[in-house]
Amino acid sequence: SSHCGSSRAQAAPRAFAPGSSPRTPSMSASIVVPSDITILESKMAIGKRRLGLLEKIGLLGMAPVFHLHYSKMDKGDRRAVLSKRYDEEDPSPQADIVRRRQESIRKEVVSTIFMWDTAFCMSGLTWWSFRRYNYQSRLVALPFIFYGGTFVGRVIGDIFTGRNAEFARDRFLASLPAKIYYAPSSHEG
């Protein structure tokens, strides 16, 4: 019979080369580092930028992100991008990229306000239009109208902020993650 707790059941310790560790291969996926675009933004920043009122309110309305793969930007990442100031007279392509990314993120954040406002307004109007009915009929319609209102609000917000007319390249730049998992390339030792 096997004894799990006895010292005889333990395996012999493995020998590793000097300076190496048994955890080295699996550790690379647990280190979070800034992405290339975040490093470029830090290099091109010349100071701090104050967030506008609509940007602050829009950031409050953004949902939290559960980072499983670090493929999206969360509220803090968007705030960090919006709070950097760049040289407006710098003609370099790098400066153009970071300015376009910041403007696209600004439009996304401000359009979030319209999404929530439209959803609440449509829900309120539904509640008011059902005023002669009992509360059960109001409660049945409310979640569906609210959910539909978020879609209508996104369209309205995109139109008001000009996000519907921006290039796909700018929207792609805004979707790049600020942090990624460190993955050493094959030519690194």
Backbone as JSON, one array per atom type, in Angstrom:
{
  "sequence": "SSHCGSSRAQAAPRAFAPGSSPRTPSMSASIVVPSDITILESKMAIGKRRLGLLEKIGLLGMAPVFHLHYSKMDKGDRRAVLSKRYDEEDPSPQADIVRRRQESIRKEVVSTIFMWDTAFCMSGLTWWSFRRYNYQSRLVALPFIFYGGTFVGRVIGDIFTGRNAEFARDRFLASLPAKIYYAPSSHEG",
  "N": [[0.84, -1.19, 0.0], [0.37, 2.32, -0.6], [1.87, 5.09, 0.98], [1.02, 8.26, 1.37], [1.86, 10.33, 2.99], [4.33, 9.64, 3.91], [7.93, 9.79, 4.07], [9.17, 8.19, 2.24], [7.65, 8.24, -0.07], [8.2, 10.55, -1.37], [9.51, 12.32, -4.17], [12.77, 12.43, -5.61], [14.77, 15.4, -5.41], [14.92, 17.6, -8.24], [17.61, 18.44, -10.38], [18.8, 21.62, -11.39], [20.15, 23.81, -13.84], [22.78, 26.16, -13.04], [21.54, 29.31, -12.03], [19.11, 28.98, -13.26], [15.57, 28.35, -13.01], [12.88, 26.34, -11.8], [10.43, 27.46, -12.38], [10.58, 29.21, -14.48], [9.63, 28.88, -17.27], [6.78, 28.95, -16.97], [6.3, 31.35, -15.7], [6.36, 33.52, -17.44], [3.85, 34.18, -18.46], [2.53, 35.46, -16.45], [3.44, 37.99, -15.97], [2.71, 41.32, -16.26], [3.08, 43.85, -18.57], [3.69, 47.16, -19.94], [2.17, 47.91, -23.09], [3.33, 48.28, -26.51], [2.24, 50.61, -27.64], [1.59, 52.06, -25.37], [4.08, 52.59, -24.3], [5.08, 54.21, -26.35], [3.28, 56.35, -26.1], [4.05, 57.31, -23.59], [6.63, 58.15, -24.14], [6.16, 60.21, -25.96], [4.66, 62.06, -24.57], [4.33, 65.31, -23.19], [3.55, 66.42, -20.89], [0.96, 66.84, -18.37], [-2.55, 66.53, -18.95], [-5.61, 68.08, -18.32], [-8.62, 66.46, -17.53], [-11.74, 66.87, -19.17], [-15.09, 67.84, -18.17], [-17.13, 66.27, -19.36], [-15.62, 64.08, -20.11], [-14.83, 63.05, -17.62], [-17.35, 62.31, -16.56], [-18.13, 60.47, -18.49], [-16.21, 58.46, -18.12], [-17.01, 57.55, -15.65], [-19.29, 56.16, -16.34], [-18.41, 53.89, -17.59], [-18.11, 50.39, -17.85], [-16.6, 48.0, -15.57], [-13.65, 46.04, -16.33], [-12.79, 42.69, -16.67], [-9.73, 41.37, -16.68], [-8.66, 38.89, -18.47], [-7.07, 38.21, -20.6], [-5.84, 40.59, -21.15], [-6.7, 42.15, -23.39], [-8.26, 44.32, -23.78], [-8.98, 47.78, -23.03], [-9.22, 49.22, -19.82], [-11.08, 51.32, -17.52], [-9.18, 52.83, -16.06], [-6.95, 52.72, -17.76], [-7.9, 54.14, -19.97], [-8.29, 56.62, -18.77], [-5.62, 57.24, -18.19], [-4.56, 57.53, -20.77], [-6.04, 59.7, -21.7], [-5.19, 61.7, -19.98], [-2.7, 62.54, -20.73], [-0.58, 64.95, -22.25], [0.23, 66.1, -25.46], [2.6, 67.33, -27.88], [1.3, 69.65, -30.0], [2.37, 70.68, -32.3], [4.18, 68.93, -33.3], [5.3, 67.24, -36.07], [5.77, 64.56, -36.51], [5.19, 61.09, -37.43], [4.72, 59.41, -35.24], [3.77, 61.12, -33.25], [1.4, 61.88, -34.45], [0.0, 59.47, -34.42], [-0.37, 58.97, -31.63], [-1.89, 61.2, -30.93], [-4.19, 60.85, -32.51], [-5.12, 58.46, -31.45], [-5.7, 59.26, -28.81], [-7.74, 61.13, -29.31], [-9.72, 59.5, -30.43], [-10.27, 57.79, -28.29], [-11.26, 59.68, -26.53], [-13.64, 60.42, -27.84], [-15.0, 57.99, -27.67], [-15.35, 57.74, -24.89], [-16.89, 60.0, -24.25], [-19.16, 59.49, -25.76], [-20.31, 57.46, -24.33], [-21.79, 58.64, -22.34], [-24.09, 59.49, -23.66], [-25.2, 57.05, -24.29], [-26.07, 55.96, -21.77], [-27.76, 58.04, -20.89], [-29.77, 58.06, -22.87], [-30.84, 55.5, -22.56], [-31.89, 55.64, -19.92], [-33.69, 57.75, -20.26], [-35.48, 56.72, -22.18], [-36.5, 54.62, -20.68], [-37.73, 56.03, -18.61], [-39.68, 57.43, -20.04], [-41.2, 55.29, -20.93], [-42.15, 54.3, -18.49], [-43.7, 56.47, -17.75], [-45.57, 56.5, -19.85], [-46.95, 54.21, -19.37], [-48.51, 54.85, -17.23], [-51.18, 54.56, -16.51], [-51.49, 51.93, -16.15], [-51.06, 48.9, -14.17], [-48.31, 48.33, -11.84], [-46.97, 45.98, -12.46], [-47.16, 45.54, -15.23], [-45.65, 47.67, -16.1], [-43.14, 46.96, -15.08], [-42.56, 44.72, -16.59], [-42.08, 45.69, -19.16], [-40.0, 47.5, -18.82], [-37.14, 46.52, -18.53], [-36.57, 45.61, -21.14], [-36.96, 47.85, -22.76], [-35.03, 49.53, -21.64], [-32.66, 48.11, -22.27], [-32.8, 48.14, -25.08], [-32.62, 50.87, -25.35], [-29.95, 51.37, -24.74], [-28.64, 50.62, -27.07], [-29.74, 52.38, -28.97], [-28.84, 54.72, -27.8], [-26.07, 54.45, -28.1], [-25.76, 54.81, -30.84], [-26.75, 57.44, -31.12], [-24.89, 58.77, -29.47], [-22.52, 58.26, -30.91], [-23.04, 59.73, -33.21], [-23.28, 62.39, -32.21], [-20.72, 62.82, -31.13], [-19.15, 62.51, -33.31], [-18.05, 60.14, -33.82], [-19.0, 58.25, -35.54], [-18.05, 59.01, -37.99], [-15.35, 58.66, -37.99], [-12.21, 57.25, -38.99], [-11.57, 53.74, -39.58], [-9.04, 53.02, -38.85], [-8.37, 54.82, -36.8], [-10.21, 54.06, -34.86], [-9.31, 51.49, -34.42], [-6.79, 52.05, -33.33], [-7.62, 53.13, -30.91], [-8.6, 50.89, -29.7], [-6.46, 49.33, -29.01], [-4.73, 47.49, -26.51], [-3.57, 48.7, -23.3], [-1.91, 47.36, -21.62], [-0.07, 44.29, -21.6], [0.54, 40.74, -21.49], [3.78, 39.64, -20.66], [5.72, 38.18, -23.08], [8.41, 36.49, -23.88], [10.44, 36.8, -26.75], [11.53, 34.41, -29.25], [14.21, 34.69, -29.88], [15.36, 35.75, -27.65], [17.34, 35.03, -24.74]],
  "CA": [[0.0, 0.0, 0.0], [1.2, 3.53, -0.69], [1.73, 6.04, 2.08], [1.21, 9.59, 0.79], [2.5, 11.24, 3.91], [5.64, 9.19, 4.35], [9.08, 10.37, 3.39], [9.58, 7.3, 1.16], [6.86, 8.51, -1.28], [8.63, 11.8, -1.98], [10.43, 12.17, -5.29], [14.08, 13.04, -5.42], [14.79, 16.75, -5.96], [15.49, 17.71, -9.58], [18.76, 19.34, -10.49], [18.65, 22.64, -12.41], [21.4, 24.5, -14.19], [22.96, 27.36, -12.21], [20.86, 30.51, -12.5], [17.79, 28.7, -13.81], [14.55, 28.09, -12.01], [11.85, 25.45, -12.36], [9.23, 28.21, -12.71], [10.85, 30.17, -15.54], [8.74, 28.84, -18.43], [5.4, 29.29, -16.68], [6.19, 32.69, -15.14], [6.28, 34.57, -18.45], [2.46, 34.55, -18.71], [1.95, 36.17, -15.32], [4.03, 39.32, -15.83], [2.0, 42.3, -17.07], [3.97, 44.95, -18.95], [3.04, 48.11, -20.84], [2.23, 47.55, -24.51], [4.16, 49.16, -27.33], [1.59, 51.91, -27.81], [1.69, 52.77, -24.09], [5.47, 53.09, -24.21], [5.15, 55.33, -27.29], [2.57, 57.48, -25.49], [4.87, 57.86, -22.5], [7.77, 58.85, -24.74], [5.72, 61.4, -26.68], [3.95, 62.97, -23.67], [5.12, 66.46, -22.74], [2.98, 66.9, -19.63], [-0.36, 66.35, -17.97], [-3.72, 67.19, -19.53], [-6.77, 67.98, -17.43], [-9.79, 65.87, -18.15], [-12.93, 67.71, -19.21], [-16.23, 67.37, -17.38], [-17.78, 65.17, -20.07], [-14.72, 62.92, -20.05], [-14.94, 62.48, -16.27], [-18.65, 61.66, -16.43], [-18.11, 59.3, -19.36], [-15.41, 57.41, -17.48], [-17.81, 56.97, -14.57], [-20.28, 55.28, -16.91], [-17.81, 52.73, -18.25], [-18.18, 49.17, -17.05], [-15.3, 47.43, -15.25], [-13.17, 45.0, -17.24], [-12.08, 41.56, -16.07], [-8.61, 41.12, -17.59], [-8.21, 37.51, -18.58], [-5.99, 38.18, -21.59], [-5.38, 41.97, -21.36], [-6.96, 42.5, -24.78], [-9.09, 45.51, -23.81], [-8.59, 48.85, -22.12], [-10.19, 49.47, -18.76], [-11.32, 52.72, -17.2], [-7.92, 53.46, -15.67], [-6.1, 52.87, -18.95], [-8.44, 55.24, -20.76], [-7.98, 57.86, -18.04], [-4.2, 57.51, -18.36], [-4.34, 58.03, -22.12], [-6.64, 61.03, -21.83], [-4.53, 62.69, -19.12], [-1.39, 62.91, -21.27], [-0.58, 66.07, -23.19], [1.21, 65.91, -26.54], [2.96, 68.53, -28.62], [0.41, 69.8, -31.16], [3.13, 71.11, -33.47], [5.1, 67.86, -33.69], [4.79, 66.66, -37.31], [6.22, 63.18, -36.68], [4.1, 60.11, -37.49], [4.45, 58.88, -33.91], [2.91, 62.09, -32.56], [0.09, 61.79, -35.09], [-0.64, 58.23, -33.94], [-0.84, 59.1, -30.24], [-2.97, 62.2, -30.89], [-5.4, 60.23, -33.07], [-5.59, 57.48, -30.45], [-6.31, 59.99, -27.71], [-9.01, 61.72, -29.75], [-10.68, 58.42, -30.59], [-10.67, 57.36, -26.94], [-12.1, 60.76, -25.99], [-14.97, 60.29, -28.45], [-15.62, 56.79, -27.11], [-15.72, 58.0, -23.5], [-17.98, 60.98, -24.21], [-20.37, 58.88, -26.32], [-20.89, 56.6, -23.31], [-22.79, 59.44, -21.62], [-25.33, 59.47, -24.45], [-25.78, 55.71, -24.19], [-26.8, 55.82, -20.51], [-28.83, 59.02, -20.84], [-30.86, 57.63, -23.74], [-31.48, 54.33, -21.95], [-32.71, 56.08, -18.78], [-34.77, 58.58, -20.78], [-36.47, 55.83, -22.78], [-37.15, 53.89, -19.59], [-38.62, 56.97, -17.93], [-40.85, 57.68, -20.9], [-42.02, 54.08, -20.9], [-42.81, 54.29, -17.18], [-44.73, 57.51, -17.77], [-46.63, 56.16, -20.8], [-47.71, 53.12, -18.76], [-48.95, 55.36, -15.92], [-52.54, 54.11, -16.23], [-51.48, 50.48, -15.96], [-50.5, 48.52, -12.88], [-46.85, 48.35, -11.84], [-46.44, 44.75, -13.05], [-47.0, 45.74, -16.67], [-44.5, 48.57, -16.26], [-41.89, 46.23, -14.8], [-42.3, 43.78, -17.68], [-41.56, 46.41, -20.33], [-38.85, 48.34, -18.5], [-35.8, 46.03, -18.88], [-36.4, 45.51, -22.59], [-36.81, 49.21, -23.28], [-33.72, 50.02, -21.19], [-31.63, 47.44, -23.06], [-32.87, 48.72, -26.42], [-32.16, 52.26, -25.25], [-28.49, 51.45, -24.79], [-28.22, 50.55, -28.48], [-30.11, 53.66, -29.58], [-27.95, 55.72, -27.22], [-24.74, 54.34, -28.72], [-25.84, 55.44, -32.17], [-26.87, 58.88, -30.9], [-23.6, 59.24, -28.97], [-21.55, 58.23, -32.0], [-23.34, 60.85, -34.11], [-22.97, 63.65, -31.55], [-19.28, 62.99, -30.93], [-18.43, 62.37, -34.57], [-17.37, 58.84, -33.83], [-19.47, 57.49, -36.7], [-17.33, 59.46, -39.18], [-13.91, 58.47, -37.87], [-11.65, 56.16, -39.77], [-11.41, 52.46, -38.87], [-7.68, 53.03, -38.29], [-8.41, 55.53, -35.52], [-10.94, 53.22, -33.91], [-8.41, 50.39, -34.09], [-5.78, 52.58, -32.41], [-8.25, 53.29, -29.6], [-8.89, 49.58, -29.11], [-5.23, 48.63, -28.6], [-4.64, 47.43, -25.04], [-2.48, 49.46, -22.68], [-1.02, 46.4, -20.95], [-0.08, 42.95, -22.19], [1.38, 39.78, -20.78], [5.13, 39.55, -21.2], [6.02, 36.94, -23.79], [9.75, 36.66, -24.46], [10.54, 36.29, -28.12], [12.35, 33.19, -29.34], [15.65, 35.0, -29.97], [15.87, 36.13, -26.33], [17.9, 33.88, -24.06]],
  "C": [[0.88, 1.24, 0.0], [0.88, 4.45, 0.47], [2.04, 7.42, 1.54], [2.0, 10.51, 1.71], [3.9, 10.81, 4.31], [6.75, 9.81, 3.51], [9.54, 9.48, 2.24], [8.85, 7.63, -0.13], [7.31, 9.78, -1.99], [9.64, 11.52, -3.09], [11.73, 12.88, -4.96], [14.08, 14.44, -6.03], [15.47, 16.76, -7.33], [16.63, 18.7, -9.58], [18.51, 20.33, -11.63], [20.0, 23.28, -12.66], [21.53, 25.73, -13.31], [22.27, 28.57, -12.85], [19.49, 30.24, -13.09], [16.83, 28.35, -12.68], [13.51, 27.16, -12.61], [10.61, 26.22, -12.82], [9.43, 29.15, -13.9], [9.9, 30.07, -16.71], [7.32, 29.28, -18.13], [5.25, 30.71, -16.15], [5.97, 33.75, -16.2], [4.84, 35.0, -18.68], [1.87, 35.36, -17.56], [2.56, 37.55, -15.11], [3.3, 40.27, -16.79], [2.92, 43.49, -17.3], [3.21, 45.93, -19.83], [3.18, 47.65, -22.3], [3.09, 48.57, -25.26], [3.55, 50.56, -27.47], [1.64, 52.72, -26.52], [3.09, 53.34, -23.89], [5.64, 54.29, -25.14], [4.45, 56.55, -26.71], [3.39, 58.12, -24.38], [6.06, 58.63, -23.05], [7.36, 60.17, -25.39], [5.03, 62.43, -25.78], [4.88, 64.09, -23.23], [4.58, 67.03, -21.43], [1.63, 66.26, -19.35], [-1.44, 67.18, -18.65], [-4.87, 67.01, -18.56], [-7.94, 67.38, -18.17], [-10.96, 66.84, -18.1], [-14.05, 67.08, -18.4], [-16.91, 66.18, -18.05], [-16.92, 63.91, -20.06], [-14.79, 62.25, -18.68], [-16.25, 61.72, -16.08], [-18.69, 60.4, -17.28], [-17.31, 58.15, -18.78], [-16.17, 56.76, -16.32], [-18.81, 55.96, -15.1], [-19.72, 54.05, -17.6], [-17.8, 51.54, -17.3], [-16.78, 48.67, -16.71], [-14.95, 46.28, -16.19], [-12.45, 43.93, -16.43], [-10.99, 41.15, -17.05], [-8.19, 39.66, -17.53], [-7.02, 37.42, -19.52], [-5.36, 39.55, -21.82], [-5.52, 42.35, -22.83], [-7.82, 43.75, -24.91], [-8.53, 46.55, -22.84], [-9.66, 49.01, -21.05], [-10.28, 50.97, -18.51], [-10.03, 53.47, -16.85], [-6.97, 53.67, -16.83], [-6.58, 54.03, -19.81], [-8.15, 56.58, -20.09], [-6.51, 58.23, -18.21], [-3.9, 58.06, -19.75], [-4.87, 59.45, -22.26], [-5.92, 62.09, -21.01], [-3.12, 63.05, -19.59], [-1.55, 64.04, -22.27], [0.55, 65.84, -24.19], [1.45, 67.23, -27.24], [2.11, 68.6, -29.88], [1.18, 70.15, -32.43], [4.15, 70.07, -33.93], [4.57, 67.16, -34.94], [5.14, 65.17, -37.49], [5.03, 62.21, -36.74], [3.74, 59.52, -36.13], [3.52, 59.82, -33.14], [1.5, 62.06, -33.14], [-0.68, 60.57, -34.58], [-1.18, 58.41, -32.53], [-1.95, 60.14, -30.12], [-4.27, 61.61, -31.43], [-5.99, 59.21, -32.1], [-6.3, 58.18, -29.31], [-7.66, 60.58, -28.1], [-10.08, 60.65, -29.92], [-11.17, 57.89, -29.25], [-11.56, 58.42, -26.29], [-13.52, 60.66, -26.54], [-15.71, 59.08, -27.88], [-16.14, 57.05, -25.7], [-16.92, 58.96, -23.43], [-19.27, 60.37, -24.77], [-21.04, 57.92, -25.34], [-21.97, 57.33, -22.51], [-24.13, 59.37, -22.34], [-26.01, 58.1, -24.37], [-26.63, 55.58, -22.93], [-27.96, 56.8, -20.44], [-30.03, 58.59, -21.67], [-31.59, 56.43, -23.13], [-32.37, 54.74, -20.78], [-33.89, 56.93, -19.25], [-35.87, 57.72, -21.39], [-37.21, 55.03, -21.71], [-38.13, 54.79, -18.84], [-39.86, 57.28, -18.74], [-41.77, 56.47, -20.95], [-42.8, 54.0, -19.59], [-43.96, 55.29, -17.17], [-45.88, 57.1, -18.7], [-47.49, 54.99, -20.3], [-48.34, 53.56, -17.43], [-50.36, 54.89, -15.55], [-52.63, 52.6, -16.0], [-50.91, 50.15, -14.58], [-48.97, 48.4, -12.98], [-46.25, 47.1, -12.46], [-46.22, 44.91, -14.56], [-45.85, 46.7, -16.96], [-43.2, 47.8, -16.1], [-41.57, 45.2, -15.88], [-41.63, 44.5, -18.84], [-40.23, 47.1, -20.05], [-37.49, 47.75, -18.89], [-35.55, 45.96, -20.39], [-36.19, 46.88, -23.22], [-35.45, 49.78, -22.87], [-32.61, 49.42, -22.04], [-31.62, 47.98, -24.49], [-32.38, 50.15, -26.44], [-30.65, 52.4, -25.25], [-27.99, 51.4, -26.23], [-28.55, 51.85, -29.21], [-29.17, 54.76, -29.08], [-26.54, 55.65, -27.78], [-24.72, 55.01, -30.07], [-25.91, 56.95, -32.02], [-25.54, 59.46, -30.41], [-22.53, 59.26, -30.05], [-21.78, 59.39, -32.97], [-22.94, 62.17, -33.48], [-21.47, 63.88, -31.37], [-18.49, 62.9, -32.22], [-17.71, 61.04, -34.69], [-17.81, 58.0, -35.03], [-18.72, 57.86, -37.97], [-15.83, 59.25, -39.07], [-13.47, 57.24, -38.65], [-11.53, 54.89, -38.92], [-10.03, 52.38, -38.24], [-7.66, 53.7, -36.92], [-9.13, 54.71, -34.46], [-10.1, 52.03, -33.49], [-7.34, 50.85, -33.11], [-6.36, 52.71, -31.0], [-8.5, 51.96, -28.92], [-7.64, 48.82, -28.68], [-5.1, 48.63, -27.09], [-3.44, 48.21, -24.52], [-1.48, 48.55, -22.0], [-1.15, 45.05, -21.65], [0.71, 42.02, -21.28], [2.74, 39.73, -21.47], [5.33, 38.18, -21.82], [7.38, 37.12, -24.44], [9.79, 36.08, -25.86], [11.55, 35.14, -28.17], [13.84, 33.5, -29.42], [16.22, 35.51, -28.66], [16.31, 34.89, -25.6], [17.26, 33.46, -22.8]]
}
